[in-house]
Short mmCIF file of C-alpha atoms in Angstrom, two decimals:
data_model
loop_
_atom_site.label_atom_id
_atom_site.label_comp_id
_atom_site.label_asym_id
_atom_site.label_seq_id
_atom_site.Cartn_x
_atom_site.Cartn_y
_atom_site.Cartn_z
CA MET A 1 27.70 -55.45 11.67
CA PHE A 2 27.28 -55.44 15.43
CA LYS A 3 29.54 -52.37 15.66
CA LYS A 4 27.39 -50.49 13.11
CA ILE A 5 24.26 -51.27 15.12
CA ILE A 6 25.93 -49.93 18.28
CA ILE A 7 27.02 -46.71 16.54
CA LEU A 8 23.56 -46.25 15.04
CA GLY A 9 21.96 -46.84 18.44
CA LEU A 10 24.27 -44.32 20.09
CA GLY A 11 23.45 -41.77 17.36
CA VAL A 12 19.71 -42.23 17.82
CA ALA A 13 20.09 -42.02 21.59
CA GLY A 14 22.12 -38.85 21.24
CA LEU A 15 19.53 -37.31 18.92
CA THR A 16 16.75 -38.26 21.34
CA LEU A 17 18.67 -36.76 24.25
CA ALA A 18 19.28 -33.56 22.26
CA ILE A 19 15.61 -33.23 21.40
CA SER A 20 14.47 -33.90 24.95
CA GLY A 21 16.89 -31.25 26.19
CA CYS A 22 15.58 -28.60 23.77
CA LYS A 23 12.30 -27.66 25.40
CA THR A 24 10.81 -24.43 24.06
CA PRO A 25 9.63 -21.69 26.43
CA ALA A 26 5.90 -21.25 26.99
CA LEU A 27 4.20 -18.47 25.02
CA VAL A 28 1.10 -16.35 25.48
CA THR A 29 -0.79 -16.75 22.20
CA LYS A 30 -3.78 -15.00 20.63
CA THR A 31 -6.17 -16.21 17.96
CA GLU A 32 -7.65 -13.77 15.48
CA ARG A 33 -11.38 -13.07 15.24
CA ASN A 34 -12.72 -12.62 11.72
CA THR A 35 -16.43 -12.36 12.48
CA LEU A 36 -18.34 -9.38 11.09
CA PRO A 37 -21.94 -8.24 11.59
CA ALA A 38 -24.42 -10.20 9.49
CA SER A 39 -25.54 -7.25 7.36
CA PHE A 40 -25.47 -3.55 6.61
CA ASN A 41 -28.74 -1.95 7.80
CA ASN A 42 -30.44 -5.39 7.98
CA SER A 43 -30.12 -5.91 4.22
CA GLN A 44 -29.49 -9.45 2.96
CA ASP A 45 -28.77 -8.38 -0.63
CA SER A 46 -25.45 -9.96 -1.65
CA THR A 47 -24.98 -7.73 -4.71
CA SER A 48 -21.83 -5.67 -4.18
CA SER A 49 -20.72 -2.68 -6.21
CA ALA A 50 -17.14 -3.70 -5.45
CA LYS A 51 -17.40 -6.24 -8.25
CA VAL A 52 -17.98 -3.50 -10.84
CA ARG A 53 -14.80 -2.67 -12.74
CA TRP A 54 -13.67 0.94 -12.42
CA LYS A 55 -14.01 1.56 -16.17
CA GLU A 56 -17.68 0.69 -15.84
CA PHE A 57 -18.20 2.49 -12.53
CA PHE A 58 -16.81 5.82 -13.78
CA THR A 59 -18.44 6.90 -17.02
CA ASP A 60 -16.78 10.31 -17.54
CA PRO A 61 -14.25 9.74 -20.38
CA TYR A 62 -11.92 12.47 -19.07
CA LEU A 63 -11.83 10.84 -15.63
CA THR A 64 -11.25 7.33 -16.97
CA ALA A 65 -8.39 8.62 -19.14
CA LEU A 66 -6.75 10.16 -16.07
CA ILE A 67 -7.11 6.95 -14.06
CA ASP A 68 -5.75 4.83 -16.89
CA SER A 69 -2.73 7.12 -17.21
CA ALA A 70 -2.10 7.09 -13.45
CA LEU A 71 -2.09 3.28 -13.34
CA GLN A 72 0.73 3.36 -15.87
CA ASN A 73 2.81 6.32 -14.68
CA ASN A 74 2.22 6.90 -10.96
CA GLN A 75 5.66 6.78 -9.32
CA GLU A 76 4.49 5.46 -5.96
CA LEU A 77 2.66 2.61 -7.65
CA ASN A 78 5.75 1.76 -9.69
CA ILE A 79 7.86 1.82 -6.50
CA THR A 80 5.45 -0.69 -4.99
CA MET A 81 5.83 -2.91 -8.06
CA GLN A 82 9.58 -3.09 -7.38
CA GLU A 83 8.88 -4.01 -3.75
CA ILE A 84 6.73 -6.87 -5.05
CA GLU A 85 9.62 -7.98 -7.26
CA MET A 86 11.92 -7.98 -4.22
CA SER A 87 9.39 -10.14 -2.35
CA ARG A 88 9.40 -12.57 -5.27
CA ASN A 89 13.20 -12.73 -5.14
CA GLU A 90 13.04 -13.46 -1.41
CA ILE A 91 11.03 -16.60 -2.19
CA MET A 92 13.77 -17.72 -4.57
CA ALA A 93 16.40 -17.14 -1.88
CA ARG A 94 14.45 -19.12 0.72
CA GLN A 95 13.87 -21.99 -1.70
CA GLY A 96 17.61 -22.27 -2.28
CA GLU A 97 18.32 -22.63 1.43
CA TYR A 98 16.67 -26.05 1.83
CA LYS A 99 18.03 -27.50 -1.39
CA PRO A 100 21.58 -28.93 -1.77
CA PHE A 101 24.22 -26.43 -2.81
CA VAL A 102 26.83 -27.71 -5.27
CA GLY A 103 29.84 -25.72 -6.43
CA ILE A 104 33.20 -25.97 -8.12
CA ARG A 105 36.36 -25.31 -6.18
CA GLY A 106 39.90 -24.83 -7.39
CA SER A 107 43.00 -23.70 -5.52
CA ALA A 108 46.79 -23.53 -5.80
CA GLY A 109 49.42 -22.67 -3.21
CA VAL A 110 52.52 -23.66 -1.31
CA ASP A 111 52.99 -24.79 2.25
CA LYS A 112 56.03 -25.00 4.50
CA VAL A 113 55.81 -26.42 7.99
CA GLY A 114 58.41 -26.27 10.72
CA ARG A 115 61.03 -29.03 10.80
CA TYR A 116 60.51 -29.64 14.50
CA THR A 117 56.80 -30.39 14.24
CA ASN A 118 55.14 -33.74 13.86
CA ILE A 119 54.17 -33.03 10.24
CA GLY A 120 57.60 -31.51 9.42
CA ALA A 121 59.48 -34.42 10.99
CA SER A 122 57.32 -36.90 9.13
CA GLU A 123 57.83 -35.18 5.77
CA ALA A 124 61.61 -34.97 6.33
CA THR A 125 61.89 -38.74 6.68
CA THR A 126 59.39 -39.64 3.93
CA ASP A 127 60.18 -39.89 0.24
CA ILE A 128 57.51 -39.16 -2.31
CA LYS A 129 59.21 -41.65 -4.58
CA PRO A 130 62.18 -43.86 -3.85
CA GLY A 131 65.18 -41.57 -3.81
CA ARG A 132 63.07 -38.37 -4.07
CA GLU A 133 62.44 -36.29 -1.00
CA THR A 134 59.32 -34.31 -0.28
CA PRO A 135 59.62 -30.86 -1.93
CA GLU A 136 60.09 -27.92 0.39
CA PRO A 137 58.05 -25.76 0.31
CA LEU A 138 55.34 -28.22 -0.74
CA PRO A 139 53.04 -27.04 -3.58
CA ASN A 140 49.37 -27.92 -3.45
CA PHE A 141 46.93 -28.02 -6.36
CA LEU A 142 43.25 -28.88 -5.97
CA GLY A 143 40.21 -29.00 -8.21
CA GLY A 144 36.81 -30.62 -7.83
CA LEU A 145 33.17 -30.41 -6.76
CA PHE A 146 31.84 -29.74 -3.31
CA ALA A 147 28.30 -29.88 -1.89
CA THR A 148 26.58 -28.83 1.34
CA TRP A 149 23.05 -29.59 2.42
CA GLU A 150 21.14 -28.85 5.61
CA ILE A 151 18.50 -31.52 6.12
CA ASP A 152 15.28 -29.67 6.94
CA ILE A 153 14.22 -32.01 9.74
CA TRP A 154 11.86 -29.61 11.53
CA HIS A 155 10.65 -27.74 8.40
CA LYS A 156 12.53 -24.64 9.56
CA LEU A 157 13.74 -23.75 6.09
CA ARG A 158 10.49 -24.75 4.37
CA ASN A 159 8.44 -22.64 6.79
CA ALA A 160 10.76 -19.69 6.12
CA LYS A 161 10.11 -20.13 2.40
CA ASP A 162 6.33 -20.36 2.97
CA ALA A 163 6.49 -17.18 5.09
CA ALA A 164 8.24 -15.44 2.19
CA VAL A 165 5.44 -16.62 -0.13
CA HIS A 166 2.81 -15.11 2.17
CA ARG A 167 4.72 -11.83 2.30
CA TYR A 168 4.92 -11.82 -1.48
CA LEU A 169 1.15 -12.30 -1.64
CA ALA A 170 0.74 -9.56 0.98
CA SER A 171 2.82 -7.17 -1.13
CA GLY A 172 0.55 -7.92 -4.09
CA GLU A 173 -2.51 -7.11 -2.00
CA GLY A 174 -0.76 -3.94 -0.84
CA ARG A 175 -0.38 -2.96 -4.48
CA ASN A 176 -4.11 -3.64 -5.05
CA PHE A 177 -4.99 -1.50 -2.05
CA MET A 178 -2.82 1.28 -3.42
CA VAL A 179 -4.60 1.02 -6.78
CA THR A 180 -7.97 1.34 -5.04
CA ASN A 181 -6.82 4.42 -3.12
CA LEU A 182 -5.17 5.94 -6.19
CA ILE A 183 -8.36 5.63 -8.24
CA ALA A 184 -10.41 7.12 -5.40
CA GLU A 185 -7.98 10.01 -4.92
CA ILE A 186 -8.00 10.91 -8.61
CA ALA A 187 -11.80 10.71 -8.76
CA THR A 188 -12.31 12.91 -5.68
CA SER A 189 -9.78 15.46 -6.97
CA TYR A 190 -11.48 15.44 -10.37
CA TYR A 191 -14.92 16.12 -8.86
CA GLU A 192 -13.37 18.84 -6.69
CA LEU A 193 -12.00 20.42 -9.87
CA LEU A 194 -15.43 20.34 -11.50
CA ALA A 195 -16.95 21.92 -8.39
CA LEU A 196 -14.36 24.71 -8.41
CA ASP A 197 -15.09 25.40 -12.08
CA ASN A 198 -18.77 25.75 -11.26
CA GLN A 199 -18.05 27.97 -8.27
CA LEU A 200 -15.90 30.19 -10.48
CA ALA A 201 -18.76 30.42 -12.98
CA ILE A 202 -21.09 31.42 -10.12
CA ILE A 203 -18.66 34.16 -9.09
CA HIS A 204 -18.53 35.51 -12.65
CA GLN A 205 -22.33 35.59 -12.79
CA ASN A 206 -22.53 37.38 -9.45
CA ILE A 207 -19.90 39.91 -10.49
CA ASP A 208 -22.11 40.79 -13.47
CA ILE A 209 -25.17 41.06 -11.21
CA GLN A 210 -23.34 43.17 -8.66
CA ASN A 211 -21.84 45.47 -11.31
CA ASN A 212 -25.32 46.03 -12.66
CA ALA A 213 -26.57 46.81 -9.14
CA LEU A 214 -23.61 49.19 -8.65
CA ARG A 215 -24.51 51.00 -11.87
CA ILE A 216 -28.09 51.47 -10.62
CA VAL A 217 -26.88 52.75 -7.24
CA ARG A 218 -24.66 55.32 -8.91
CA LEU A 219 -27.58 56.53 -11.01
CA GLN A 220 -29.70 56.80 -7.87
CA LYS A 221 -26.95 58.76 -6.12
CA GLU A 222 -26.89 61.18 -9.02
CA ALA A 223 -30.64 61.51 -8.54
CA THR A 224 -29.98 62.09 -4.80
CA LYS A 225 -32.03 59.03 -3.88
CA VAL A 226 -29.13 57.37 -2.01
CA THR A 227 -25.94 58.59 -0.39
CA GLU A 228 -22.27 57.97 -1.22
CA LEU A 229 -22.28 55.33 1.53
CA ALA A 230 -24.53 53.07 -0.52
CA VAL A 231 -22.25 53.42 -3.54
CA ARG A 232 -19.17 52.53 -1.47
CA ARG A 233 -20.86 49.49 0.07
CA PHE A 234 -21.82 48.16 -3.37
CA GLU A 235 -18.29 48.77 -4.65
CA ALA A 236 -16.90 46.86 -1.64
CA GLN A 237 -19.25 43.98 -2.40
CA VAL A 238 -17.98 43.79 -6.00
CA LEU A 239 -14.34 43.86 -4.86
CA ASN A 240 -15.00 41.16 -2.28
CA THR A 241 -16.50 38.89 -4.92
CA GLN A 242 -13.57 39.54 -7.24
CA SER A 243 -11.14 38.50 -4.48
CA LEU A 244 -13.08 35.23 -4.16
CA GLN A 245 -12.50 34.74 -7.87
CA TYR A 246 -8.72 34.80 -7.46
CA ASN A 247 -8.89 32.45 -4.51
CA ILE A 248 -10.90 29.93 -6.56
CA GLN A 249 -8.47 30.25 -9.47
CA GLN A 250 -5.57 29.40 -7.15
CA ARG A 251 -7.42 26.36 -5.80
CA ILE A 252 -8.08 25.21 -9.38
CA ILE A 253 -4.36 25.36 -10.17
CA GLU A 254 -3.47 23.42 -7.03
CA THR A 255 -6.11 20.76 -7.68
CA GLU A 256 -4.98 20.37 -11.29
CA ASN A 257 -1.40 19.92 -10.14
CA ARG A 258 -2.44 17.39 -7.50
CA ILE A 259 -4.02 15.35 -10.30
CA ASN A 260 -0.94 15.87 -12.49
CA PHE A 261 1.26 14.55 -9.67
CA LEU A 262 -0.89 11.44 -9.27
CA VAL A 263 -0.82 10.88 -13.03
CA GLY A 264 2.97 11.27 -13.02
CA ARG A 265 3.34 14.31 -15.25
CA TYR A 266 4.43 17.92 -14.96
CA PRO A 267 1.84 20.72 -14.47
CA GLN A 268 -0.58 21.15 -17.33
CA THR A 269 -4.26 21.83 -17.85
CA VAL A 270 -6.47 18.88 -16.91
CA ALA A 271 -9.03 18.14 -19.61
CA ARG A 272 -12.55 18.03 -18.19
CA SER A 273 -16.18 18.86 -18.85
CA SER A 274 -17.69 21.03 -16.10
CA GLN A 275 -20.94 22.17 -17.73
CA ASP A 276 -23.06 19.24 -16.54
CA PHE A 277 -21.68 19.01 -13.02
CA SER A 278 -24.91 20.11 -11.36
CA ASN A 279 -26.80 17.43 -13.30
CA LEU A 280 -24.51 14.57 -12.24
CA VAL A 281 -26.45 11.76 -10.58
CA PRO A 282 -24.51 9.65 -8.06
CA GLU A 283 -24.22 5.96 -8.89
CA THR A 284 -26.54 3.59 -7.06
CA ILE A 285 -24.42 1.66 -4.58
CA HIS A 286 -25.01 -1.94 -3.52
CA THR A 287 -23.08 -2.71 -0.35
CA GLY A 288 -23.58 -6.47 -0.35
CA LEU A 289 -22.87 -8.39 2.87
CA PRO A 290 -20.15 -7.49 5.38
CA SER A 291 -18.57 -10.94 4.98
CA GLN A 292 -17.79 -10.05 1.36
CA LEU A 293 -15.30 -7.47 2.61
CA LEU A 294 -12.98 -10.38 3.49
CA ALA A 295 -12.62 -11.16 -0.21
CA ASN A 296 -13.03 -7.68 -1.72
CA ARG A 297 -10.86 -5.45 0.49
CA PRO A 298 -7.17 -5.73 -0.44
CA ASP A 299 -6.03 -4.35 2.92
CA ILE A 300 -7.89 -7.15 4.73
CA ARG A 301 -6.35 -9.75 2.44
CA GLN A 302 -2.93 -8.14 2.99
CA ALA A 303 -3.33 -8.28 6.78
CA GLU A 304 -4.42 -11.92 6.48
CA GLN A 305 -1.30 -12.86 4.49
CA GLU A 306 0.97 -10.98 6.89
CA LEU A 307 -0.65 -12.81 9.80
CA ALA A 308 0.00 -16.18 8.11
CA ALA A 309 3.64 -15.19 7.52
CA ASN A 310 4.11 -14.19 11.17
CA LYS A 311 2.64 -17.50 12.34
CA LEU A 312 5.23 -19.34 10.26
CA ASP A 313 7.97 -17.09 11.66
CA VAL A 314 7.10 -18.41 15.12
CA GLN A 315 7.56 -21.99 13.88
CA VAL A 316 10.89 -21.05 12.29
CA ALA A 317 12.09 -19.48 15.56
CA LYS A 318 10.88 -22.52 17.49
CA ALA A 319 12.85 -24.89 15.26
CA ARG A 320 16.10 -23.18 16.24
CA PHE A 321 15.85 -24.88 19.64
CA TYR A 322 16.10 -28.29 17.95
CA PRO A 323 19.15 -30.07 16.48
CA SER A 324 20.19 -29.28 12.93
CA LEU A 325 21.70 -31.87 10.59
CA GLY A 326 24.08 -30.89 7.80
CA ILE A 327 25.81 -32.99 5.18
CA SER A 328 28.93 -31.94 3.29
CA ALA A 329 30.71 -33.80 0.50
CA GLY A 330 33.62 -33.28 -1.85
CA LEU A 331 34.95 -35.03 -4.95
CA GLY A 332 38.02 -34.00 -6.94
CA TYR A 333 41.77 -34.23 -7.35
CA GLN A 334 44.61 -32.94 -5.22
CA ALA A 335 48.38 -33.18 -5.83
CA PHE A 336 51.63 -31.33 -5.18
CA ASN A 337 52.42 -31.26 -8.90
CA PRO A 338 50.04 -30.38 -11.76
CA LEU A 339 51.44 -33.37 -13.70
CA TYR A 340 50.00 -35.72 -11.08
CA LEU A 341 46.70 -33.85 -10.59
CA LEU A 342 44.53 -36.17 -12.71
CA LYS A 343 46.11 -39.47 -11.72
CA THR A 344 43.55 -41.90 -10.45
CA PRO A 345 43.29 -43.14 -7.76
CA GLN A 346 46.53 -41.65 -6.36
CA SER A 347 45.32 -38.00 -6.55
CA LEU A 348 41.62 -38.70 -6.10
CA LEU A 349 40.00 -36.76 -3.24
CA LEU A 350 36.73 -37.92 -1.70
CA SER A 351 34.98 -36.67 1.45
CA LEU A 352 31.58 -37.20 3.05
CA ALA A 353 30.62 -35.91 6.50
CA GLY A 354 27.53 -35.39 8.60
CA ASP A 355 27.21 -32.67 11.21
CA LEU A 356 24.64 -32.70 14.02
CA THR A 357 24.48 -29.62 16.24
CA THR A 358 22.07 -28.49 18.91
CA PRO A 359 22.07 -25.52 21.31
CA LEU A 360 22.64 -26.47 24.96
CA VAL A 361 23.98 -23.49 26.94
CA ASN A 362 23.27 -19.75 26.63
CA LYS A 363 20.21 -19.87 24.41
CA ASN A 364 19.18 -16.30 25.21
CA ALA A 365 19.52 -15.12 21.63
CA ILE A 366 17.31 -17.97 20.38
CA LYS A 367 14.77 -17.30 23.13
CA ALA A 368 14.70 -13.59 22.33
CA SER A 369 14.12 -14.34 18.65
CA TYR A 370 11.33 -16.77 19.60
CA PHE A 371 9.61 -14.26 21.90
CA ASN A 372 9.92 -11.47 19.30
CA ALA A 373 8.41 -13.68 16.61
CA ASN A 374 5.46 -14.43 18.90
CA ALA A 375 5.04 -10.74 19.75
CA LYS A 376 4.98 -9.86 16.05
CA GLN A 377 2.38 -12.57 15.50
CA ILE A 378 0.16 -11.04 18.21
CA GLN A 379 0.68 -7.63 16.61
CA ALA A 380 -0.43 -9.10 13.29
CA VAL A 381 -3.58 -10.48 14.96
CA TYR A 382 -4.49 -7.06 16.34
CA ASN A 383 -3.71 -5.43 13.00
CA TYR A 384 -5.96 -7.92 11.20
CA GLU A 385 -8.84 -7.31 13.61
CA ARG A 386 -8.32 -3.53 13.41
CA THR A 387 -8.40 -3.68 9.60
CA LEU A 388 -11.69 -5.62 9.70
CA LEU A 389 -13.24 -3.13 12.11
CA ASN A 390 -12.03 -0.14 10.11
CA ALA A 391 -13.41 -1.60 6.86
CA TYR A 392 -16.89 -2.10 8.31
CA ILE A 393 -16.99 1.37 9.92
CA GLU A 394 -15.85 3.03 6.67
CA VAL A 395 -18.73 1.44 4.77
CA ALA A 396 -21.24 2.31 7.52
CA ASN A 397 -20.08 5.94 7.62
CA GLN A 398 -20.26 6.41 3.85
CA MET A 399 -23.71 4.79 3.67
CA ALA A 400 -25.02 7.25 6.25
CA LYS A 401 -23.26 10.13 4.50
CA ILE A 402 -24.83 9.33 1.14
CA GLY A 403 -28.31 9.34 2.66
CA ASN A 404 -27.80 12.57 4.59
CA LEU A 405 -26.17 14.36 1.64
CA GLU A 406 -29.12 13.49 -0.56
CA LYS A 407 -31.46 15.20 1.90
CA THR A 408 -29.05 18.12 2.27
CA TYR A 409 -28.89 18.63 -1.50
CA ASP A 410 -32.67 18.67 -1.82
CA THR A 411 -32.94 21.27 0.97
CA LYS A 412 -30.11 23.40 -0.47
CA SER A 413 -31.72 23.33 -3.91
CA LYS A 414 -34.89 24.86 -2.47
CA GLU A 415 -32.83 27.45 -0.59
CA VAL A 416 -30.96 28.45 -3.78
CA GLN A 417 -34.23 28.74 -5.68
CA ALA A 418 -35.74 30.99 -3.00
CA LEU A 419 -32.66 33.23 -2.74
CA THR A 420 -32.30 33.50 -6.52
CA GLN A 421 -35.86 34.79 -6.71
CA SER A 422 -35.21 37.14 -3.79
CA ILE A 423 -32.37 38.85 -5.70
CA THR A 424 -34.77 40.03 -8.39
CA ILE A 425 -37.36 41.02 -5.78
CA SER A 426 -34.84 42.99 -3.68
CA ASN A 427 -33.50 44.81 -6.75
CA ASN A 428 -37.01 45.78 -7.82
CA LEU A 429 -37.91 46.97 -4.32
CA PHE A 430 -34.67 48.94 -4.09
CA SER A 431 -35.32 50.60 -7.46
CA SER A 432 -38.73 51.71 -6.23
CA ALA A 433 -37.25 52.88 -2.92
CA ARG A 434 -39.22 50.28 -0.99
CA ALA A 435 -36.14 48.41 0.27
CA ASP A 436 -32.90 49.48 1.86
CA TYR A 437 -29.65 48.91 -0.04
CA MET A 438 -28.41 46.69 2.84
CA GLU A 439 -31.22 44.27 2.10
CA VAL A 440 -29.99 44.02 -1.49
CA LEU A 441 -26.40 43.42 -0.37
CA LEU A 442 -27.38 40.79 2.18
CA THR A 443 -29.61 39.03 -0.33
CA GLN A 444 -26.81 38.89 -2.90
CA ARG A 445 -24.33 37.60 -0.32
CA ASP A 446 -26.72 34.91 0.92
CA ALA A 447 -27.50 33.87 -2.66
CA ILE A 448 -23.87 33.40 -3.63
CA GLU A 449 -23.14 31.49 -0.42
CA SER A 450 -26.11 29.19 -0.96
CA ARG A 451 -25.08 28.45 -4.56
CA PHE A 452 -21.55 27.75 -3.33
CA ASP A 453 -22.93 25.39 -0.70
CA LEU A 454 -25.08 23.61 -3.29
CA VAL A 455 -22.05 22.96 -5.51
CA GLU A 456 -20.07 21.85 -2.46
CA THR A 457 -22.84 19.44 -1.50
CA LYS A 458 -22.92 17.98 -5.01
CA MET A 459 -19.15 17.45 -4.82
CA GLN A 460 -19.53 15.72 -1.44
CA GLN A 461 -22.23 13.50 -2.92
CA MET A 462 -19.97 12.37 -5.75
CA ASN A 463 -17.03 11.89 -3.38
CA ALA A 464 -19.15 9.86 -0.96
CA VAL A 465 -19.99 7.48 -3.79
CA VAL A 466 -16.30 7.22 -4.68
CA ASN A 467 -15.38 6.61 -1.04
CA ILE A 468 -17.92 3.88 -0.48
CA TYR A 469 -16.79 2.21 -3.71
CA ARG A 470 -13.27 2.26 -2.27
CA ALA A 471 -14.49 1.15 1.18
CA LEU A 472 -16.23 -1.87 -0.35
CA GLY A 473 -12.98 -2.85 -2.07
CA GLY A 474 -13.78 -1.77 -5.60
CA GLY A 475 -11.37 -0.53 -8.24
CA TRP A 476 -8.41 -2.92 -8.04
CA ASN A 477 -9.82 -5.94 -9.88
#
């Protein structure tokens, strides 16, 4: 009993000495800041459009059908789903590391040692049974259970498992962020397609107007009221507008195929309704409070989970400086002849051992791993703060853009109305020889440009609403 107490005391003293000798290097640490401004534009309204589901936010049935199809078939999104599955499997692997491992072992073989060795000399003078010498070579048959277990004294293995859990959660938030961006990209491409359809319709209308003006100019040339120069300038104007038509048609094809790629299908016509594009009214957006971005933005939540995982990685790296305790055990049968393999207790094999190890000399690799883990943690802090800052600025920019585009659209609408009226006036003045043909050409060019700009502004209005919905964190839930 006294001997056991001495051995136990020596073991505890040795463990204490090992721990005291495993001092960890000092680190420069950084704590994240997650404070945001109190409000957007001094508003205390906590209603956030991010809480609106995308099927309720987007009311165009053609657009919702495209989004629904993309969420099922988009290849990049499906690749991300497999990355999430790999993160889940990593948790399973980490869980297995701090639990006992039990296996079955079986082996068979022969062994011959030299006669002039201690084992060979002993076997040569030892009979297995009276009158029966030890076989040479000596067979060996073994079968049984074995177990190994590293005791997680410093929570090294458990922290590694918890870090894997945080990375799994981060991968899920990454998928949510991808969903948000995918929905926004499809919506902006869809509204661009509607705008191009309307611009193409404007071109067709202007080609008709310009052909009619060209017909009048030719009649006036025949009446010697204008020269051939006027006819050629009007013809050039018609050809220029027709070239714009082909350019718009190419952009329509490319935009359709961009949507087809996002939806995960080969090129085909995208179903849509473009007639009411000019009458679309942007959704009313409620920004809520900046603090709600912490819960609504998937990229912020992803950065938060990655930061938590990197903090645990530092603890895992720190634990490598401390002693590790392992236990191994075995239970089975071993004999030189299969006939004796199951004889008990003669062939019974039993082992139990503990193993305590600690690093003492040349710990550079452990130190480097520790410093790298801390550097990655500091990187994660900066990334988290950058993500917060970017989220707030995105919302602020889109809020300002929505307000300015609304004023721009009102101004452009008045400009289009004035130039549309001026086309009729300039044609009438030209017919009565009270205006030069250049005035007619310039008026037509300015009118088509202003109508193009009006459609472009409407598209930017719709896209700004989509972008602020994405910036607030809407679409994924």
